[in-house]
Amino acid sequence: MNFFCEPEENGGAMMSRSEIHRRIEDLYGRIDDENEKKEELMSELARIERAISRFRSLICDMEAMLK
């Protein structure tokens, strides 16, 4: 098996290099998933902010009509 020579090189854990690479790839996949969620939330937030802006504009127009 392709283990590190010294456990200290791997934070004290003995595991193969292929296992380390698999875990790293898994973490990158999870980071990508979280980034996609973040982008979706940012897009939704922008949509909501535009809707709020439109409603504010409508309220200002309605207040102007009432004066």
Tab-separated table of C-alpha atoms in Angstrom:
chain	number	residue	atom	x	y	z
A	1	MET	CA	0.000	0.000	0.000
A	2	ASN	CA	1.168	3.495	-0.669
A	3	PHE	CA	1.301	4.806	2.935
A	4	PHE	CA	3.268	7.767	4.160
A	5	CYS	CA	6.543	6.812	5.790
A	6	GLU	CA	5.891	8.894	8.894
A	7	PRO	CA	2.397	9.404	10.394
A	8	GLU	CA	3.369	13.001	11.235
A	9	GLU	CA	3.465	13.768	7.506
A	10	ASN	CA	-0.279	13.153	7.432
A	11	GLY	CA	-1.361	14.774	10.676
A	12	GLY	CA	-0.821	11.545	12.626
A	13	ALA	CA	-3.230	9.452	10.529
A	14	MET	CA	-2.033	6.498	8.518
A	15	MET	CA	-3.859	6.334	5.197
A	16	SER	CA	-2.924	5.722	1.619
A	17	ARG	CA	-2.231	8.516	-0.793
A	18	SER	CA	-5.167	7.358	-2.904
A	19	GLU	CA	-7.463	7.698	0.139
A	20	ILE	CA	-6.148	11.210	0.737
A	21	HIS	CA	-6.746	12.113	-2.909
A	22	ARG	CA	-10.265	10.643	-2.727
A	23	ARG	CA	-11.035	12.716	0.371
A	24	ILE	CA	-9.649	15.855	-1.243
A	25	GLU	CA	-11.778	15.288	-4.358
A	26	ASP	CA	-14.806	14.748	-2.120
A	27	LEU	CA	-14.113	18.037	-0.342
A	28	TYR	CA	-13.723	19.865	-3.655
A	29	GLY	CA	-17.064	18.417	-4.750
A	30	ARG	CA	-18.713	19.617	-1.555
A	31	ILE	CA	-17.168	23.077	-1.990
A	32	ASP	CA	-18.503	23.227	-5.555
A	33	ASP	CA	-21.973	22.242	-4.321
A	34	GLU	CA	-21.889	24.941	-1.664
A	35	ASN	CA	-20.725	27.528	-4.221
A	36	GLU	CA	-23.636	26.578	-6.501
A	37	LYS	CA	-26.057	27.007	-3.586
A	38	LYS	CA	-24.477	30.363	-2.789
A	39	GLU	CA	-24.870	31.522	-6.395
A	40	GLU	CA	-28.525	30.436	-6.409
A	41	LEU	CA	-29.160	32.303	-3.154
A	42	MET	CA	-27.410	35.418	-4.435
A	43	SER	CA	-29.536	35.323	-7.587
A	44	GLU	CA	-32.703	34.946	-5.511
A	45	LEU	CA	-31.602	37.799	-3.266
A	46	ALA	CA	-31.043	40.060	-6.286
A	47	ARG	CA	-34.522	39.169	-7.573
A	48	ILE	CA	-36.075	40.003	-4.208
A	49	GLU	CA	-34.162	43.285	-3.988
A	50	ARG	CA	-35.489	44.272	-7.441
A	51	ALA	CA	-39.034	43.427	-6.329
A	52	ILE	CA	-38.627	45.525	-3.183
A	53	SER	CA	-37.362	48.422	-5.269
A	54	ARG	CA	-40.405	48.173	-7.561
A	55	PHE	CA	-42.771	48.095	-4.580
A	56	ARG	CA	-41.060	51.137	-3.060
A	57	SER	CA	-41.475	52.966	-6.345
A	58	LEU	CA	-45.162	52.014	-6.488
A	59	ILE	CA	-45.694	53.181	-2.903
A	60	CYS	CA	-44.022	56.509	-3.673
A	61	ASP	CA	-46.251	56.920	-6.745
A	62	MET	CA	-49.353	56.102	-4.701
A	63	GLU	CA	-48.355	58.551	-1.961
A	64	ALA	CA	-47.835	61.250	-4.589
A	65	MET	CA	-51.335	60.618	-5.979
A	66	LEU	CA	-52.865	60.976	-2.519
A	67	LYS	CA	-51.371	64.445	-1.939
